[in-house]
Coordinates of C-alpha atoms in Angstrom, one line a residue:
X1 CA 52.2 11.7 48.8
X2 CA 49.4 10.9 46.9
X3 CA 51.8 8.0 44.1
X4 CA 53.0 6.3 47.3
X5 CA 49.5 6.0 48.8
X6 CA 48.8 4.7 45.0
X7 CA 51.2 2.0 45.2
X8 CA 50.2 0.8 48.5
X9 CA 46.1 0.0 47.3
X10 CA 47.6 -1.5 44.0
X11 CA 50.0 -4.0 46.3
X12 CA 47.3 -4.5 48.3
X13 CA 44.7 -5.7 45.7
X14 CA 47.9 -7.9 44.1
X15 CA 47.3 -9.1 47.1
X16 CA 43.7 -10.5 47.9
X17 CA 43.9 -11.2 44.3
X18 CA 46.5 -13.5 44.7
X19 CA 44.8 -15.4 48.6
X20 CA 41.8 -16.1 45.6
X21 CA 43.4 -17.5 42.7
X22 CA 45.8 -19.5 44.5
X23 CA 43.2 -21.5 47.1
X24 CA 43.9 -25.4 46.6
X25 CA 42.5 -27.8 47.6
X26 CA 43.1 -30.1 50.9
X27 CA 42.5 -33.8 50.3
X28 CA 40.5 -35.2 53.5
X29 CA 41.6 -38.1 54.5
X30 CA 38.9 -39.0 56.4
X31 CA 36.7 -39.1 55.0
X32 CA 37.2 -40.5 51.3
X33 CA 33.7 -39.3 50.1
X34 CA 31.9 -36.5 48.8
X35 CA 30.1 -34.9 51.5
X36 CA 27.1 -33.2 50.7
X37 CA 26.3 -29.8 52.0
X38 CA 23.1 -29.7 51.2
X39 CA 21.3 -31.9 53.5
X40 CA 21.0 -30.1 56.9
X41 CA 18.3 -28.1 54.5
X42 CA 16.7 -32.2 53.7
X43 CA 12.9 -32.4 55.4
X44 CA 12.1 -36.1 53.7
X45 CA 11.8 -38.4 56.3
X46 CA 12.4 -41.4 56.4
X47 CA 8.5 -43.5 56.7
X48 CA 8.1 -46.2 58.6
X49 CA 5.4 -49.2 57.9
X50 CA 5.2 -51.4 60.3
X51 CA 3.1 -54.9 58.5
X52 CA 4.2 -57.3 60.9
X53 CA 3.1 -60.8 59.2
X54 CA -0.7 -59.5 57.8
X55 CA -1.0 -61.2 54.5
X56 CA -2.3 -57.8 52.4
X57 CA -1.7 -54.3 53.4
X58 CA -2.3 -50.5 51.5
X59 CA 0.8 -48.4 52.3
X60 CA 0.4 -45.1 51.8
X61 CA 2.7 -42.6 52.4
X62 CA 2.8 -38.5 54.0
X63 CA 3.3 -37.2 50.2
X64 CA 0.6 -39.7 48.4
X65 CA 2.3 -43.4 47.4
X66 CA 0.7 -46.1 47.6
X67 CA 1.8 -49.6 48.1
X68 CA 0.0 -53.4 47.8
X69 CA 2.1 -54.5 50.2
X70 CA 1.5 -58.7 48.7
X71 CA 3.2 -60.8 51.7
X72 CA 3.0 -64.2 49.4
X73 CA 5.5 -61.6 46.9
X74 CA 8.8 -62.7 49.1
X75 CA 10.0 -66.0 50.0
X76 CA 9.9 -65.6 54.1
X77 CA 8.9 -67.3 57.6
X78 CA 5.8 -67.1 58.6
X79 CA 6.1 -66.5 61.3
X80 CA 9.1 -63.6 59.9
X81 CA 7.8 -59.5 60.8
X82 CA 8.0 -57.2 57.9
X83 CA 8.9 -53.1 58.0
X84 CA 8.8 -51.4 54.9
X85 CA 10.6 -48.1 54.5
X86 CA 9.6 -45.7 52.0
X87 CA 11.2 -42.0 51.8
X88 CA 9.1 -39.4 49.0
X89 CA 10.7 -36.5 46.7
X90 CA 7.7 -35.3 44.9
X91 CA 9.0 -31.5 44.8
X92 CA 12.2 -29.6 43.4
X93 CA 14.1 -29.1 46.4
X94 CA 13.8 -32.4 47.8
X95 CA 16.2 -33.8 44.5
X96 CA 18.6 -31.0 45.0
X97 CA 19.4 -31.2 48.6
X98 CA 19.3 -35.0 48.6
X99 CA 21.8 -35.1 45.7
X100 CA 19.1 -37.2 43.2
X101 CA 20.1 -35.8 39.8
X102 CA 18.3 -36.8 37.0
X103 CA 21.1 -38.2 34.6
X104 CA 19.9 -41.6 32.7
X105 CA 23.1 -44.6 32.8
X106 CA 23.9 -43.4 28.9
X107 CA 24.0 -39.7 30.3
X108 CA 20.5 -38.9 29.2
X109 CA 18.7 -35.3 30.9
X110 CA 15.3 -36.7 31.8
X111 CA 12.6 -34.4 33.4
X112 CA 11.8 -35.7 36.7
X113 CA 8.1 -36.0 37.8
X114 CA 9.4 -37.4 41.2
X115 CA 11.2 -39.5 43.2
X116 CA 10.9 -42.5 45.7
X117 CA 12.8 -44.6 48.0
X118 CA 11.0 -48.7 48.8
X119 CA 13.2 -50.4 50.8
X120 CA 11.2 -53.7 52.7
X121 CA 13.3 -56.2 55.4
X122 CA 12.2 -58.7 57.4
X123 CA 13.3 -59.0 61.1
X124 CA 15.6 -56.1 60.8
X125 CA 17.5 -57.8 57.0
X126 CA 16.0 -56.2 53.1
X127 CA 14.3 -58.4 51.2
X128 CA 13.7 -59.0 48.1
X129 CA 10.3 -60.5 45.2
X130 CA 10.6 -64.3 44.5
X131 CA 11.8 -63.8 41.0
X132 CA 9.6 -62.8 38.5
X133 CA 7.2 -61.3 41.2
X134 CA 6.1 -57.7 40.8
X135 CA 4.7 -55.1 43.2
X136 CA 1.6 -52.8 42.2
X137 CA 2.6 -48.7 43.4
X138 CA 0.1 -45.8 42.4
X139 CA 2.7 -42.7 42.6
X140 CA 0.1 -39.6 43.2
X141 CA -1.4 -37.2 40.5
X142 CA -0.8 -40.0 38.0
X143 CA 2.8 -38.8 37.4
X144 CA 3.7 -41.5 34.9
X145 CA 1.2 -40.5 32.8
X146 CA 3.9 -39.0 30.5
X147 CA 6.7 -40.6 31.9
X148 CA 9.2 -43.7 32.0
X149 CA 10.2 -45.5 34.9
X150 CA 13.2 -46.3 35.8
X151 CA 15.5 -47.9 39.0
X152 CA 18.3 -46.2 40.6
X153 CA 22.0 -47.1 40.0
X154 CA 23.9 -45.9 42.8
X155 CA 28.4 -45.3 41.5
X156 CA 31.4 -45.1 44.1
X157 CA 31.2 -42.5 45.1
X158 CA 27.3 -43.0 46.0
X159 CA 25.9 -41.0 42.6
X160 CA 23.0 -41.5 41.5
X161 CA 21.9 -43.0 37.8
X162 CA 19.1 -44.1 36.9
X163 CA 18.5 -46.8 34.6
X164 CA 14.3 -47.5 32.4
X165 CA 12.6 -50.6 33.5
X166 CA 12.0 -52.7 31.1
X167 CA 9.7 -55.7 31.8
X168 CA 6.0 -53.5 30.9
X169 CA 3.9 -53.3 27.8
X170 CA 2.3 -51.0 26.2
X171 CA -1.7 -52.0 25.2
X172 CA -5.2 -50.2 24.2
X173 CA -8.2 -51.9 25.2
X174 CA -10.9 -50.2 23.7
X175 CA -10.3 -46.8 23.9
X176 CA -8.3 -47.2 26.7
X177 CA -4.4 -47.3 26.8
X178 CA -2.4 -48.4 29.0
X179 CA 0.3 -50.3 30.1
X180 CA 0.3 -53.3 31.4
X181 CA 3.2 -56.3 32.8
X182 CA 4.1 -58.4 29.9
X183 CA 3.6 -62.3 32.1
X184 CA 0.1 -61.2 32.7
X185 CA -1.1 -60.4 28.7
X186 CA -2.2 -63.3 28.2
X187 CA -4.2 -62.8 30.4
X188 CA -5.5 -59.6 29.2
X189 CA -6.3 -61.2 25.5
X190 CA -8.3 -63.9 27.0
X191 CA -10.3 -61.3 29.0
X192 CA -10.7 -58.8 25.6
X193 CA -10.1 -60.2 22.9
X194 CA -9.6 -58.7 19.4
X195 CA -10.0 -55.2 21.5
X196 CA -5.9 -55.1 22.7
X197 CA -3.4 -54.0 20.3
X198 CA 0.5 -54.2 21.5
X199 CA 2.3 -51.2 21.2
X200 CA 7.0 -51.5 21.6
X201 CA 7.3 -48.2 23.9
X202 CA 7.5 -48.8 27.3
X203 CA 6.0 -45.7 28.6
X204 CA 3.7 -46.8 31.9
X205 CA 0.7 -44.7 31.5
X206 CA -2.7 -47.3 33.6
X207 CA -2.0 -50.8 34.0
X208 CA -5.0 -52.7 34.1
X209 CA -4.3 -56.8 35.6
X210 CA -7.5 -58.6 36.1
X211 CA -6.0 -61.6 37.5
X212 CA -4.4 -59.1 40.4
X213 CA -7.3 -57.8 41.0
X214 CA -9.0 -60.3 42.3
X215 CA -6.4 -62.6 43.9
X216 CA -4.6 -59.2 46.0
X217 CA -7.9 -57.5 48.1
X218 CA -6.3 -54.2 49.3
X219 CA -8.7 -51.9 50.7
X220 CA -8.0 -48.4 49.5
X221 CA -6.1 -48.7 46.7
X222 CA -6.6 -47.4 43.0
X223 CA -5.3 -51.0 40.0
X224 CA -6.5 -48.6 37.5
X225 CA -3.4 -46.4 37.9
X226 CA -1.3 -48.9 39.4
X227 CA 2.3 -49.9 38.1
X228 CA 3.6 -53.4 39.0
X229 CA 8.0 -53.3 39.4
X230 CA 10.4 -55.3 40.4
X231 CA 12.4 -53.4 42.2
X232 CA 12.6 -51.8 45.4
X233 CA 15.6 -49.2 46.5
X234 CA 14.6 -45.8 44.5
X235 CA 12.0 -45.6 41.8
X236 CA 11.9 -42.3 39.0
X237 CA 9.1 -41.0 37.3
X238 CA 10.7 -39.3 34.5
X239 CA 11.2 -38.6 30.3
X240 CA 13.7 -37.8 28.1
X241 CA 14.8 -33.9 27.0
X242 CA 16.2 -33.5 24.0
X243 CA 18.8 -30.1 24.7
X244 CA 18.3 -27.1 22.6
X245 CA 21.9 -27.9 22.3
X246 CA 24.9 -28.8 23.5
X247 CA 28.7 -26.8 25.8
X248 CA 32.4 -27.9 26.3
X249 CA 34.2 -25.0 28.4
X250 CA 36.0 -25.1 31.9
X251 CA 35.5 -22.9 35.6
X252 CA 37.4 -21.5 37.5
X253 CA 37.1 -21.8 41.1
X254 CA 37.9 -18.6 43.4
X255 CA 37.8 -18.7 46.5
X256 CA 39.3 -17.1 50.0
X257 CA 40.4 -19.9 52.3
X258 CA 41.3 -23.0 51.4
X259 CA 38.5 -26.0 50.5
X260 CA 38.9 -29.5 51.8
X261 CA 37.4 -32.7 50.2
X262 CA 35.5 -32.0 46.9
X263 CA 34.0 -29.1 46.4
X264 CA 29.9 -30.6 44.4
X265 CA 29.2 -29.3 41.7
X266 CA 25.0 -28.9 40.0
X267 CA 24.0 -28.4 37.4
X268 CA 20.7 -26.6 37.2
X269 CA 17.7 -26.8 35.3
X270 CA 14.8 -25.1 37.0
X271 CA 11.5 -25.4 34.6
X272 CA 12.4 -29.2 33.9
X273 CA 12.6 -30.3 37.2
X274 CA 16.5 -31.6 36.2
X275 CA 19.7 -32.1 37.4
X276 CA 22.8 -33.2 37.1
X277 CA 25.9 -33.3 39.5
X278 CA 29.4 -34.6 40.0
X279 CA 32.2 -33.4 42.4
X280 CA 35.8 -31.7 41.6
X281 CA 38.8 -32.3 43.6
X282 CA 40.8 -29.0 41.8
X283 CA 39.7 -24.9 41.4
X284 CA 39.8 -25.0 37.7
X285 CA 38.3 -28.5 36.1
X286 CA 35.9 -28.9 32.1
X287 CA 33.2 -29.5 31.9
X288 CA 32.1 -31.5 28.3
X289 CA 28.7 -31.7 26.4
X290 CA 27.0 -29.8 29.2
X291 CA 23.8 -30.7 27.6
X292 CA 21.9 -27.0 27.7
X293 CA 17.5 -27.0 28.1
X294 CA 15.9 -24.0 28.9
X295 CA 17.6 -22.0 31.9
X296 CA 20.4 -23.5 33.0
X297 CA 22.8 -22.3 36.8
X298 CA 25.9 -24.3 37.4
X299 CA 25.8 -24.1 41.3
X300 CA 28.7 -24.5 43.7
X301 CA 28.9 -25.8 47.5
X302 CA 32.0 -26.5 49.7
X303 CA 33.7 -26.9 52.7
X304 CA 36.4 -25.3 53.8
X305 CA 39.3 -26.5 56.7
X306 CA 37.8 -24.5 59.4
X307 CA 34.6 -25.6 58.6
X308 CA 32.5 -23.1 56.9
X309 CA 30.5 -23.9 54.2
X310 CA 30.9 -21.8 50.3
X311 CA 28.9 -21.7 47.6
X312 CA 28.7 -20.0 44.0
X313 CA 26.3 -19.9 41.5
X314 CA 25.7 -18.4 38.1
X315 CA 23.8 -18.4 35.0
X316 CA 25.2 -20.5 32.4
X317 CA 25.1 -19.5 28.7
X318 CA 26.4 -21.8 26.8
X319 CA 29.0 -19.2 24.3
X320 CA 30.5 -19.0 27.3
X321 CA 34.1 -21.1 27.4
X322 CA 35.3 -20.1 30.4
X323 CA 32.8 -19.5 34.0
X324 CA 35.5 -17.8 36.5
X325 CA 32.9 -18.1 40.2
X326 CA 34.1 -17.3 43.3
X327 CA 33.3 -18.9 46.6
X328 CA 31.7 -17.1 49.7
X329 CA 31.0 -18.0 53.2
X330 CA 28.0 -18.1 53.9
X331 CA 25.2 -18.1 56.9
X332 CA 23.4 -21.8 57.5
X333 CA 20.2 -20.0 57.9
X334 CA 20.8 -18.4 54.9
X335 CA 21.1 -21.5 52.0
X336 CA 17.7 -22.3 51.7
X337 CA 16.7 -18.9 50.8
X338 CA 20.1 -18.7 48.4
X339 CA 19.5 -22.5 46.5
X340 CA 16.2 -21.3 45.3
X341 CA 16.0 -21.5 41.6
X342 CA 11.8 -21.4 41.9

């Protein structure tokens, strides 16, 4: 009797394991792009500033971003009404919830001090600055003091990578170490003469452009801590972080329910405010040469064929070449606590 019962329990256990192991991913024919299941946690809002036909305006975002708007930077009709769009992503969760990974176009890992999205429209249509023009911005807490400026690029799957800005120049004026636009170097040298020493690396810290200070009367804007930008879209204050090591490993996911669409893969680096994001179309995949710096976590989220969100996370060990992770259903109100790495 006991033998028969034990045998029956064994059969049930084998059946349960097989259900978990054999689950596959069903292609979502209605949505060819990955769905960000964490976006429901997002608290970043799109701020709209009505600039109408103003010539100059100091714009201040909810989290402290300042923008020196100058209408003369744009080639627009005199009666065109301009609006500015701003999103400020300054917390680690802001990056995670919006899939704003911190990786360069060359695959280097970045430590982020914040990301903004900035765009301008005239009569509802996107507009760009005239060629060679630059707009000045302040980021809160002088986050560019030890960081580089990067512009974001999106691929066909919606993932963002970052490209370092190269249109600025480091100088020392007396004892002041700062960054200026290359086209203002002659004016600075004329003003300060032999006190100016230039350096080839790009490391935005302070900006000192006397001509711009005089020509753009924007009240409440600190040009001594301003940075010139030549592009709109996603703008990042980051620095490259050298990993302690890299590792190649295989990830095997288990789920009792069939997954629909892409699986979201996040590699989370809480100690350096960094995230790497990718997508998987199968329950098993190999990660090549993942950089390790401090604690690194693998976070998975996906949606099942019945619309339920499933998640899984594990702290990674670079010496472990096979990661097995069971995905479990989660309630929407439990998602924020589950994804909290700070």
